[in-house]
Each structure stands twice: as structure tokens, then as C-alpha cells.
PDB file of C-alpha atoms in Angstrom:
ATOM      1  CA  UNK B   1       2.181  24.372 -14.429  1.00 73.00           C
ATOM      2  CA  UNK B   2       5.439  21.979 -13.792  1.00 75.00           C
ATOM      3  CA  UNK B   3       6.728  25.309 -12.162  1.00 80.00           C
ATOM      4  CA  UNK B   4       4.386  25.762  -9.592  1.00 82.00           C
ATOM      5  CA  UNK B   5       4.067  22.487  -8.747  1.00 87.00           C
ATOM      6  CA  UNK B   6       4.506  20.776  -6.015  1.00 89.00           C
ATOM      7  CA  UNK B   7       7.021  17.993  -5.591  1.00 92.00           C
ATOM      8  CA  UNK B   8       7.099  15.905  -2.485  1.00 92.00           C
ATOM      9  CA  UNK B   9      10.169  12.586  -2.312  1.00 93.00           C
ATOM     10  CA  UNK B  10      10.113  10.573   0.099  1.00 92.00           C
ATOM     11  CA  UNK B  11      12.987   7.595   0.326  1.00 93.00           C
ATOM     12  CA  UNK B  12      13.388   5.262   2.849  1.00 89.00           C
ATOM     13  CA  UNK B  13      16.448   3.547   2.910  1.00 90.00           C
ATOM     14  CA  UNK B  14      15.146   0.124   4.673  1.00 90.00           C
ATOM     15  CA  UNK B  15      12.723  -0.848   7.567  1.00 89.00           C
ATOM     16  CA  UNK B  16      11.690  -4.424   9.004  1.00 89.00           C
ATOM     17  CA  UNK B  17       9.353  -5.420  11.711  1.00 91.00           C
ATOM     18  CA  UNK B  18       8.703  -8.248  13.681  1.00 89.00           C
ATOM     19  CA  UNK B  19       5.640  -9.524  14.202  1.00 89.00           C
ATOM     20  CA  UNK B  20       4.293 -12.136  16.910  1.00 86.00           C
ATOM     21  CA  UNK B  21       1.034 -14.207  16.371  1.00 85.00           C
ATOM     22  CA  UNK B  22      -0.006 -12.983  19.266  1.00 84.00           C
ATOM     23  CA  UNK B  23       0.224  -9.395  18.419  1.00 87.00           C
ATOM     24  CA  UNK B  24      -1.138  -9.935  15.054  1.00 88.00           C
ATOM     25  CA  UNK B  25      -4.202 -11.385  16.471  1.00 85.00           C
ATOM     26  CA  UNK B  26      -4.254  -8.557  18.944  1.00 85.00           C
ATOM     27  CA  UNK B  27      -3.757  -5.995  15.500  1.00 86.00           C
ATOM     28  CA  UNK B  28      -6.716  -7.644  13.665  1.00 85.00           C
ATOM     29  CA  UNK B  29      -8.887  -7.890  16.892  1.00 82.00           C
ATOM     30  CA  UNK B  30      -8.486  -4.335  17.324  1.00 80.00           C
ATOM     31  CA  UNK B  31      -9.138  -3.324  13.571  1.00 78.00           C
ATOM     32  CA  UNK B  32     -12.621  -5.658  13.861  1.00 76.00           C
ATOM     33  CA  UNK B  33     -13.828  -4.691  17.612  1.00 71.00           C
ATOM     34  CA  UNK B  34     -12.961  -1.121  17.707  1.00 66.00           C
ATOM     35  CA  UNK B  35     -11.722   1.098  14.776  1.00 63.00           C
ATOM     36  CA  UNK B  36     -14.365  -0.545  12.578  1.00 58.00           C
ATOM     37  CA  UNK B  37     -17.351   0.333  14.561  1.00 62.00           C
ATOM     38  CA  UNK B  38     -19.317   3.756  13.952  1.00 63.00           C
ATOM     39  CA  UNK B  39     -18.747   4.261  17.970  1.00 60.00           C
ATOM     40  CA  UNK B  40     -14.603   4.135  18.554  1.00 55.00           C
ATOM     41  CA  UNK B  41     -14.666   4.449  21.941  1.00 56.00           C
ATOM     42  CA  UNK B  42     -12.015   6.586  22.218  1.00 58.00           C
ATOM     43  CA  UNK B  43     -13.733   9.988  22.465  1.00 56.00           C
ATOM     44  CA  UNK B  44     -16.680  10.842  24.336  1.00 59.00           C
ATOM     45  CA  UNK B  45     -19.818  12.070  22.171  1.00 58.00           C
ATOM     46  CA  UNK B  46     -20.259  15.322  23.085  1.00 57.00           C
ATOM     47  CA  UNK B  47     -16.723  16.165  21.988  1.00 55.00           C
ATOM     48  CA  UNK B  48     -17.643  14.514  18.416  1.00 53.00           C
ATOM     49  CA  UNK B  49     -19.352  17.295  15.878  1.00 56.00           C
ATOM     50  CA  UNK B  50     -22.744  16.770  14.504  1.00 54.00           C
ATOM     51  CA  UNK B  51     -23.970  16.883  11.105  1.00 50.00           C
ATOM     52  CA  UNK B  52     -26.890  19.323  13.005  1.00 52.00           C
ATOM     53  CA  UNK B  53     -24.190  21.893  14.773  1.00 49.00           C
ATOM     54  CA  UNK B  54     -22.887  23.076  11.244  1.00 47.00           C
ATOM     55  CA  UNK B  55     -24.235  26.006   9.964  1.00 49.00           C
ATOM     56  CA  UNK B  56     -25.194  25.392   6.269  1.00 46.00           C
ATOM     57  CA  UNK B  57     -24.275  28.760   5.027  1.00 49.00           C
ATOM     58  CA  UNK B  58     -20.741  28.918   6.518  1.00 48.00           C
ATOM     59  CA  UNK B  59     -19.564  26.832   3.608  1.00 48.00           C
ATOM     60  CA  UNK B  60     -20.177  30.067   1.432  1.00 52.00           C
ATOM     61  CA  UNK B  61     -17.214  31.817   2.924  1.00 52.00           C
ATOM     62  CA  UNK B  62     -14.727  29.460   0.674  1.00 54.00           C
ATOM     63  CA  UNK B  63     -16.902  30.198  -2.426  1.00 57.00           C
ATOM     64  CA  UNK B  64     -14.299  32.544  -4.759  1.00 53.00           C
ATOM     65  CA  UNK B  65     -17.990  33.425  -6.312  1.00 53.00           C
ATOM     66  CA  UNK B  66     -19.062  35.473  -2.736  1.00 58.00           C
ATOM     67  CA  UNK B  67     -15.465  37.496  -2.904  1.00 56.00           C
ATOM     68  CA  UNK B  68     -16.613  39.675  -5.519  1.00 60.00           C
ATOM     69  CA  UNK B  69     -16.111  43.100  -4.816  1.00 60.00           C
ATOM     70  CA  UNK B  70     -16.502  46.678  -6.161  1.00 60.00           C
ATOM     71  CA  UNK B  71     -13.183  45.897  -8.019  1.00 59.00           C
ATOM     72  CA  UNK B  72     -13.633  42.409  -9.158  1.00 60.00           C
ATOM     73  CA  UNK B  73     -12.724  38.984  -7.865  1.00 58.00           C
ATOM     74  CA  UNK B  74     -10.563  39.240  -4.471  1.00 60.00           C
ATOM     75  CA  UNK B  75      -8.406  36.778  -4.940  1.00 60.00           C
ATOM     76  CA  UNK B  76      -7.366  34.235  -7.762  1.00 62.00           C
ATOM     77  CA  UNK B  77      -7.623  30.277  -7.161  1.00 66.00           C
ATOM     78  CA  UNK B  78      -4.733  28.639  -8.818  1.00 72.00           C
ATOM     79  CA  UNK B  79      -4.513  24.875  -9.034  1.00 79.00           C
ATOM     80  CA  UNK B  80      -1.437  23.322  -8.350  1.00 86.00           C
ATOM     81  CA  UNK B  81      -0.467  19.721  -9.667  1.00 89.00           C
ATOM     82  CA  UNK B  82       1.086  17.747  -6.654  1.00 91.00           C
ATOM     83  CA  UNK B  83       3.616  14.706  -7.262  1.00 93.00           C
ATOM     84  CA  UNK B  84       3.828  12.318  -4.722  1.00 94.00           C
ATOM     85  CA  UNK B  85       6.812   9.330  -4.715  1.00 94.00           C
ATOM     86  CA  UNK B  86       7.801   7.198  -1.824  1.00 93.00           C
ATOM     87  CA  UNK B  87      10.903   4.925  -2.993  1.00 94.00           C
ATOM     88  CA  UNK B  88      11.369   1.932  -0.451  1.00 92.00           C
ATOM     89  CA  UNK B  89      14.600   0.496  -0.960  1.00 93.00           C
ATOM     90  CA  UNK B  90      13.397  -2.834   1.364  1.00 92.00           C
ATOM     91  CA  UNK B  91      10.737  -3.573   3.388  1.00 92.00           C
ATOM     92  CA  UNK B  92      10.299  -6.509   5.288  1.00 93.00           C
ATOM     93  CA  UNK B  93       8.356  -7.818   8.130  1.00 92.00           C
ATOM     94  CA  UNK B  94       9.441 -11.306   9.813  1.00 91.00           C
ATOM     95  CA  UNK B  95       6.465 -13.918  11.286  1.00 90.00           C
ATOM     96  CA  UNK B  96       7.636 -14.680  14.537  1.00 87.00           C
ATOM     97  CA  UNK B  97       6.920 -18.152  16.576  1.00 80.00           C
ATOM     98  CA  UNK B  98       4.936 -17.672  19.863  1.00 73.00           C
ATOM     99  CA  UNK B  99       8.062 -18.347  22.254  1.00 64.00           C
ATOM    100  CA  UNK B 100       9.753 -16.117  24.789  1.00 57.00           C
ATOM    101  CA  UNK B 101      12.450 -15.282  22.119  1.00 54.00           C
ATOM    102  CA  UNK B 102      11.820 -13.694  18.979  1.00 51.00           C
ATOM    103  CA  UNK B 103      15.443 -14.486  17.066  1.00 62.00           C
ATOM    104  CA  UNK B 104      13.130 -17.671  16.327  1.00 80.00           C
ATOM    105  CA  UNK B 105      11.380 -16.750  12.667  1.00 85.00           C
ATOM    106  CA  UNK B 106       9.076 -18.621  10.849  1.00 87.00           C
ATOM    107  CA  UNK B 107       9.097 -16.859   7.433  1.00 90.00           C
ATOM    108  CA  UNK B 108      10.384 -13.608   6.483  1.00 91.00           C
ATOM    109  CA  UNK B 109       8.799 -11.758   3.665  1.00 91.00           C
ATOM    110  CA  UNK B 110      10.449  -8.725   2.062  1.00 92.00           C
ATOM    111  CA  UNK B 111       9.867  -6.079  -0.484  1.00 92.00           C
ATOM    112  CA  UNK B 112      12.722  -4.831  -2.346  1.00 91.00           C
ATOM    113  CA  UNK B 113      13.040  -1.365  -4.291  1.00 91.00           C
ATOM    114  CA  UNK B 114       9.101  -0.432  -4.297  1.00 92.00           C
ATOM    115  CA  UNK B 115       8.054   2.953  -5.883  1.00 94.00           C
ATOM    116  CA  UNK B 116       4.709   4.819  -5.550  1.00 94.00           C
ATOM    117  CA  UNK B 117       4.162   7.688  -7.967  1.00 95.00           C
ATOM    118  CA  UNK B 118       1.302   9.601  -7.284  1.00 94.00           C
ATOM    119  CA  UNK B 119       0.131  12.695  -9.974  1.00 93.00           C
ATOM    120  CA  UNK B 120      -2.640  14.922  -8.965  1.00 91.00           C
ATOM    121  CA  UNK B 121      -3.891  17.177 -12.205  1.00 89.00           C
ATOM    122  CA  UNK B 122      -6.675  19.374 -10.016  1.00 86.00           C
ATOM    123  CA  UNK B 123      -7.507  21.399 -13.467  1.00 83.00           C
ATOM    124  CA  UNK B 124      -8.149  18.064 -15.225  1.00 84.00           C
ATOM    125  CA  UNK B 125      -9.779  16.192 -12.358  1.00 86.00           C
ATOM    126  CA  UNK B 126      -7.712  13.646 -12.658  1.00 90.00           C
ATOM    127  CA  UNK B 127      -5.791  11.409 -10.876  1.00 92.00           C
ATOM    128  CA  UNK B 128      -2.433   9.460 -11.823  1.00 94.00           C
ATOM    129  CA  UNK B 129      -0.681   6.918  -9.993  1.00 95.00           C
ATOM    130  CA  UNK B 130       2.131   4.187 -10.853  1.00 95.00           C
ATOM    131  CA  UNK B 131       3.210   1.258  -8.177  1.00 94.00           C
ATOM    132  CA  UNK B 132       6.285  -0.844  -9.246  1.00 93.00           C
ATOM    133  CA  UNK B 133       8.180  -3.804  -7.462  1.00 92.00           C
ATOM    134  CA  UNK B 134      11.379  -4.927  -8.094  1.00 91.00           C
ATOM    135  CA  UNK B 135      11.021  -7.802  -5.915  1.00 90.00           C
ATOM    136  CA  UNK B 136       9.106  -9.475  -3.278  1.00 90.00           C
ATOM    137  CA  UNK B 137      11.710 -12.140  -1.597  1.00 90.00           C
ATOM    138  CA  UNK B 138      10.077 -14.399   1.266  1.00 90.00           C
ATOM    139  CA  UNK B 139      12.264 -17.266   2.338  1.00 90.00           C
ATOM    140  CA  UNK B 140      11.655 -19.872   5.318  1.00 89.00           C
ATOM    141  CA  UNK B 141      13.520 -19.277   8.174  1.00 88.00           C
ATOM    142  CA  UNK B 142      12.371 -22.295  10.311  1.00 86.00           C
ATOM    143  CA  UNK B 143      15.153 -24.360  12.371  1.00 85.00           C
ATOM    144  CA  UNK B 144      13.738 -27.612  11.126  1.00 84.00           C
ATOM    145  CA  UNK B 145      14.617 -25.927   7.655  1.00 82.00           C
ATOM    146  CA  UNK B 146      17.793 -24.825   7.669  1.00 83.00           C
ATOM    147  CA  UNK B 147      19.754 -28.111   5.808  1.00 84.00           C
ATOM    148  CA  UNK B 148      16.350 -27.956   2.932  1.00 84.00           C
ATOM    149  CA  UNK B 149      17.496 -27.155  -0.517  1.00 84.00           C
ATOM    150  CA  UNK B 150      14.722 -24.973  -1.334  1.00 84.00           C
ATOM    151  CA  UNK B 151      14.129 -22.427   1.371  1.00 85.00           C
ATOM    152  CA  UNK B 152      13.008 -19.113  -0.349  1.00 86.00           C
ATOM    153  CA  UNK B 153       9.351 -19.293  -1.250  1.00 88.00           C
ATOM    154  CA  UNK B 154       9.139 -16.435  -3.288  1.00 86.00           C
ATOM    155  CA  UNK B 155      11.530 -14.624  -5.239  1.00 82.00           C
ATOM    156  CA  UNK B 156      11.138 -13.317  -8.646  1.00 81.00           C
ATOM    157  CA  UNK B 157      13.340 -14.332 -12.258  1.00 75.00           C
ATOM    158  CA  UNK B 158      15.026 -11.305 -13.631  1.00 71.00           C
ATOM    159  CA  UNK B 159      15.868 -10.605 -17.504  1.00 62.00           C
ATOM    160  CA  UNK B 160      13.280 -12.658 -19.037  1.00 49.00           C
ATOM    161  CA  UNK B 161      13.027 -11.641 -22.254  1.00 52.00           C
ATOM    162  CA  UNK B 162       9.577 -11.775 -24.061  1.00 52.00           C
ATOM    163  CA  UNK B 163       9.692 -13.339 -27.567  1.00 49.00           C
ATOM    164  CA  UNK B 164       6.188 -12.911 -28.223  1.00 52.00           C
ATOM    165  CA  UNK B 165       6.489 -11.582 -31.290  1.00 50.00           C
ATOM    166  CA  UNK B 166       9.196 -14.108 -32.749  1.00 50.00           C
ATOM    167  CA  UNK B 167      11.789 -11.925 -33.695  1.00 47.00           C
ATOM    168  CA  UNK B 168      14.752 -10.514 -32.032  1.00 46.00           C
ATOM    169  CA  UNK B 169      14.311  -7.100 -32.756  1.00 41.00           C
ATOM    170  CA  UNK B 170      11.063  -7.271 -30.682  1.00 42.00           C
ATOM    171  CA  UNK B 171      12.440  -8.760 -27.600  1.00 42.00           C
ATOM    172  CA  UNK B 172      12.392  -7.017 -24.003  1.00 49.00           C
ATOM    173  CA  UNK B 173      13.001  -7.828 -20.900  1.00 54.00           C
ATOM    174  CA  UNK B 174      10.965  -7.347 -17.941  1.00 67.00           C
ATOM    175  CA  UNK B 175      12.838  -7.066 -14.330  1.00 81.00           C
ATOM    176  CA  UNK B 176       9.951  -6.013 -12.020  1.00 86.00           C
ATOM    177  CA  UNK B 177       7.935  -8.349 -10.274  1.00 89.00           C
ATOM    178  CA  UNK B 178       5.036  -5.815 -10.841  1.00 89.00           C
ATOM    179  CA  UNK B 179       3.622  -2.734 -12.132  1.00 93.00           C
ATOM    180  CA  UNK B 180       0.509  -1.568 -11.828  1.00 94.00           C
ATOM    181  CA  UNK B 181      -0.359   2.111 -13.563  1.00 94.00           C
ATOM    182  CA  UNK B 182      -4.107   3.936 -12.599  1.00 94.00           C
ATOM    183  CA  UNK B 183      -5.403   6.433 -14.131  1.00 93.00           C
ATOM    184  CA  UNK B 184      -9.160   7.999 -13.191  1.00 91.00           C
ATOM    185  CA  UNK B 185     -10.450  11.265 -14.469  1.00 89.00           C
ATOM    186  CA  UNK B 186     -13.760  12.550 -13.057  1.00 84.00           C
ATOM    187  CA  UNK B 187     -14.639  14.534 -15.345  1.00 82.00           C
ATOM    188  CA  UNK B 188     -14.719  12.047 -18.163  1.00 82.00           C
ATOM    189  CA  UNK B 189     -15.784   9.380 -15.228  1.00 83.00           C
ATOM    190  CA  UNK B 190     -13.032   7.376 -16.672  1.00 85.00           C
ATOM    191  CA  UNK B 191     -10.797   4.993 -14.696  1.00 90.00           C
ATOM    192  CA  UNK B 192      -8.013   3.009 -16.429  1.00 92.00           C
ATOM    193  CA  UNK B 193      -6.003   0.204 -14.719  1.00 93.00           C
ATOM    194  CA  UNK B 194      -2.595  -1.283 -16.278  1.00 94.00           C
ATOM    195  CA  UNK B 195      -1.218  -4.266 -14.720  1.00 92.00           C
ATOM    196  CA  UNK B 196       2.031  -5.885 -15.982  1.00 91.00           C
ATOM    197  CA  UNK B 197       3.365  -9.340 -13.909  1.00 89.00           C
ATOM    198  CA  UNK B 198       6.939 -10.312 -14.602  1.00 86.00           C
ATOM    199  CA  UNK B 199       8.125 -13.862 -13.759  1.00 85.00           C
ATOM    200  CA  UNK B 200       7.519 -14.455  -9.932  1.00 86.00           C
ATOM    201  CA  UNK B 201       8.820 -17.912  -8.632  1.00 87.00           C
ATOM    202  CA  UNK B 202       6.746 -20.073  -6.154  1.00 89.00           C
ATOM    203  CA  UNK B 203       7.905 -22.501  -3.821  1.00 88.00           C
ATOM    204  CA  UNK B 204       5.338 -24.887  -2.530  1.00 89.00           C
ATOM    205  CA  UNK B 205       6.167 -26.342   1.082  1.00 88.00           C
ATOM    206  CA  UNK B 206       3.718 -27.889   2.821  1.00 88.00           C
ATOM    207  CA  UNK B 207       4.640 -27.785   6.415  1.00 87.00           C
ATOM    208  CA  UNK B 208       5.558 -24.451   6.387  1.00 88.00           C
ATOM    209  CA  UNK B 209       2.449 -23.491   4.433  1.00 89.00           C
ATOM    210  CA  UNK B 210       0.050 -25.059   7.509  1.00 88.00           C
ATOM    211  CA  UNK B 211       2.141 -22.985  10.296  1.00 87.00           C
ATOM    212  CA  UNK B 212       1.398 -19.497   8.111  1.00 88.00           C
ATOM    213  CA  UNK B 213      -2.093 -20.479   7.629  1.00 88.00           C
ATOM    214  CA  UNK B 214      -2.130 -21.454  11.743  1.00 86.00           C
ATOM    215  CA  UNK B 215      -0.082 -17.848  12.414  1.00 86.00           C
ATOM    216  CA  UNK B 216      -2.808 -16.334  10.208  1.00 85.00           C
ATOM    217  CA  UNK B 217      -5.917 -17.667  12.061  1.00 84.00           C
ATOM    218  CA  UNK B 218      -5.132 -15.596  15.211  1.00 78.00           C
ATOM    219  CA  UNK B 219      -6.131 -12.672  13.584  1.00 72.00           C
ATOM    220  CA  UNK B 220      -9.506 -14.386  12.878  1.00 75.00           C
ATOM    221  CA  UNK B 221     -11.774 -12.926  15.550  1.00 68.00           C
ATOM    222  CA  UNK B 222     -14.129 -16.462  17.127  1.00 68.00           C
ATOM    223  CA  UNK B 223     -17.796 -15.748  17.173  1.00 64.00           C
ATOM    224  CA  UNK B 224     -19.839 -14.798  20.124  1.00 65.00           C
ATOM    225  CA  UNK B 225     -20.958 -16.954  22.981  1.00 68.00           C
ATOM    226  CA  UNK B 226     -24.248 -17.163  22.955  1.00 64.00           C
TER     227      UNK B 226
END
């Protein structure tokens, strides 16, 4: 089985984005006007299929049950398990101020060494994924805050060790911000979650808390005039 499987890495070295209130608001707008209706607009309906046009019976054809012949099966399904992982080394994504130049950020958030694992078992049904981050750094970039002594919001506190149990035989230390482990197996109809938190650091600053909640209420879509 680990022979014929197939293996699929993808790494991406780093990638950030900038991102404008007013093109967030246009994002979310977009996301809540069009995409999200059952009508997208962006095909006419006679080029969409209908549930009516299928023939019921042509789903037969991929039956391995209907390619019996004279000297047994035709052909032999084999399952193949499929692994998945994207490693991010960082990912980031800075909130921009609505000016003619965007050098001016408000708060840049980033996500350093993330891992997705994904484990398809199609003989078992199931379904096995791991998510882990190493850290999630998001630090205020405001003018007005540049002499501050506290400017990164978030950042996580690496090699804490866990002395739980009292002993120092049973200590550990935990350097990822995250990890989060699913597991769901259809047959069984079982679904299994593991989430582990390591020692994330918060930052409270009020001013520059009211301009993300301000950036974020573009993206809320006002109601209808009547």
C-alpha cells in the first residue's frame, strides 16, 4: 500500500500580501452579493447542466459490477492512499491604511512554519489530517507606534516545559503555537478531533484594537434601502 501510494509536497518558501480596507470590503462584498447566491451571474443558464438532462443509467458505465465478461471482471479497482503536505515557511498578510500609499501599515500578521498533512485511506474510508503552527507573529506597525515598548501583539513563548506531573522525568516542552490532529472514518461514522495550544502571548492595545475592528467593518455589507 505505502508503495503505490501517492505522495504529493508542496513547500512554499514565503508569501505576503497587502491588503487595503477598501479591497477587503470589496473581497467580502463580493463573497456575500455574488459567489454566495444559487444564481452567480457569471454564466448564462442554458450553459449550466440540469439535474433533468442526466441520464440516470449512464452512471452504470463506472460500475466495476457491469464489466463482467465471459472471462471475469475486466478490470481491477485498486485504491490508492494519497498524502497530501503543504509546508509554509511564512505567511503573512499586512492591513493597509486607506491612503494613496500603501508603505503605510496598520498591523501585520504572519504565520511562520505551518504544516498541513493530509492522509486519505480509500480502503478504510477514512480520512487523516494534522495542522501545526510554529508561530503566528502580528506586531503593530502604526507611525504613532513606532517609540511604544510593546508593539507585537501576538507572538508565541517557546520551550515551556509542562510540569504537570511534578517530576522531572515527566517534563516536555511544547514549541508550537498549535496543533490540531482529525481523524473521521465513515465507516465506523467516527470523527476524532485533537487540539493541543502551546503558550501564545497577547498584547492588549486599545487604539490599535478600534482601527482593526474599524478596517474590519468594511467588509460588513449595510442593509438594504428600503
Amino acid at each position: 500500500e505505502e508503495d503505490r501510494a501517492i505522495k504529493v509536497d508542496v513547500d512554499v518558501s514565503e508569501a505576503s500580501f497587502l491588503l487595503t480596507r477598501t479591497h477587503y470590503g470589496q473581497i467580502m462584498d463580493t463573497l456575500e452579493g455574488n459567489i454566495s447566491q444559487e444564481d452567480s451571474f457569471l454564466r448564462d443558464e442554458n450553459v449550466l447542466p440540469r439535474v433533468n438532462d442526466f441520464d440516470v443509467e449512464s452512471g452504470d458505465e463506472d460500475d466495476p459490477t457491469s464489466a463482467i465478461t465471459h472471462g471475469g471482471v475486466d478490470f481491477i479497482l485498486l485504491h490508492r492512499h494519497i498524502y497530501v503536505e503543504f509546508a509554509i515557511s511564512k505567511l503573512g498578510i499586512d492591513l493597509c491604511r486607506e491612503n494613496d500609499s500603501t508603505d503605510e501599515t496598520l498591523v501585520s500578521l504572519a504565520a511562520v512554519e505551518a504544516n498541513i498533512l493530509l492522509r486519505l485511506y480509500p480502503e478504510q474510508e477514512k480520512v487523516w489530517s494534522k495542522v501545526t503552527l510554529h508561530d503566528l507573529v502580528c506586531d503593530d506597525r502604526r507611525i504613532e507606534a513606532l517609540n511604544r515598548r510593546f508593539r507585537r501583539i501576538i507572538s508565541c513563548r517557546h520551550g515551556v516545559k509542562d510540569r504537570s506531573k511534578g517530576s522531572a522525568a515527566s517534563t516536555k516542552s511544547f514549541d508550537d503555537i498549535f496543533v490540531c490532529t482529525y481523524q473521521k472514518t465513515n465507516r465506523d461514522e467516527v470523527t476524532d478531533v485533537n487540539l493541543m495550544i502551546g503558550s501564545p502571548q497577547f498584547v492588549l492595545v486599545p487604539d490599535c484594537l478600534v482601527e482593526i475592528l474599524e478596517f474590519l467593518k468594511a467588509g460588513i455589507r449595510p442593509p438594504p434601502a428600503a
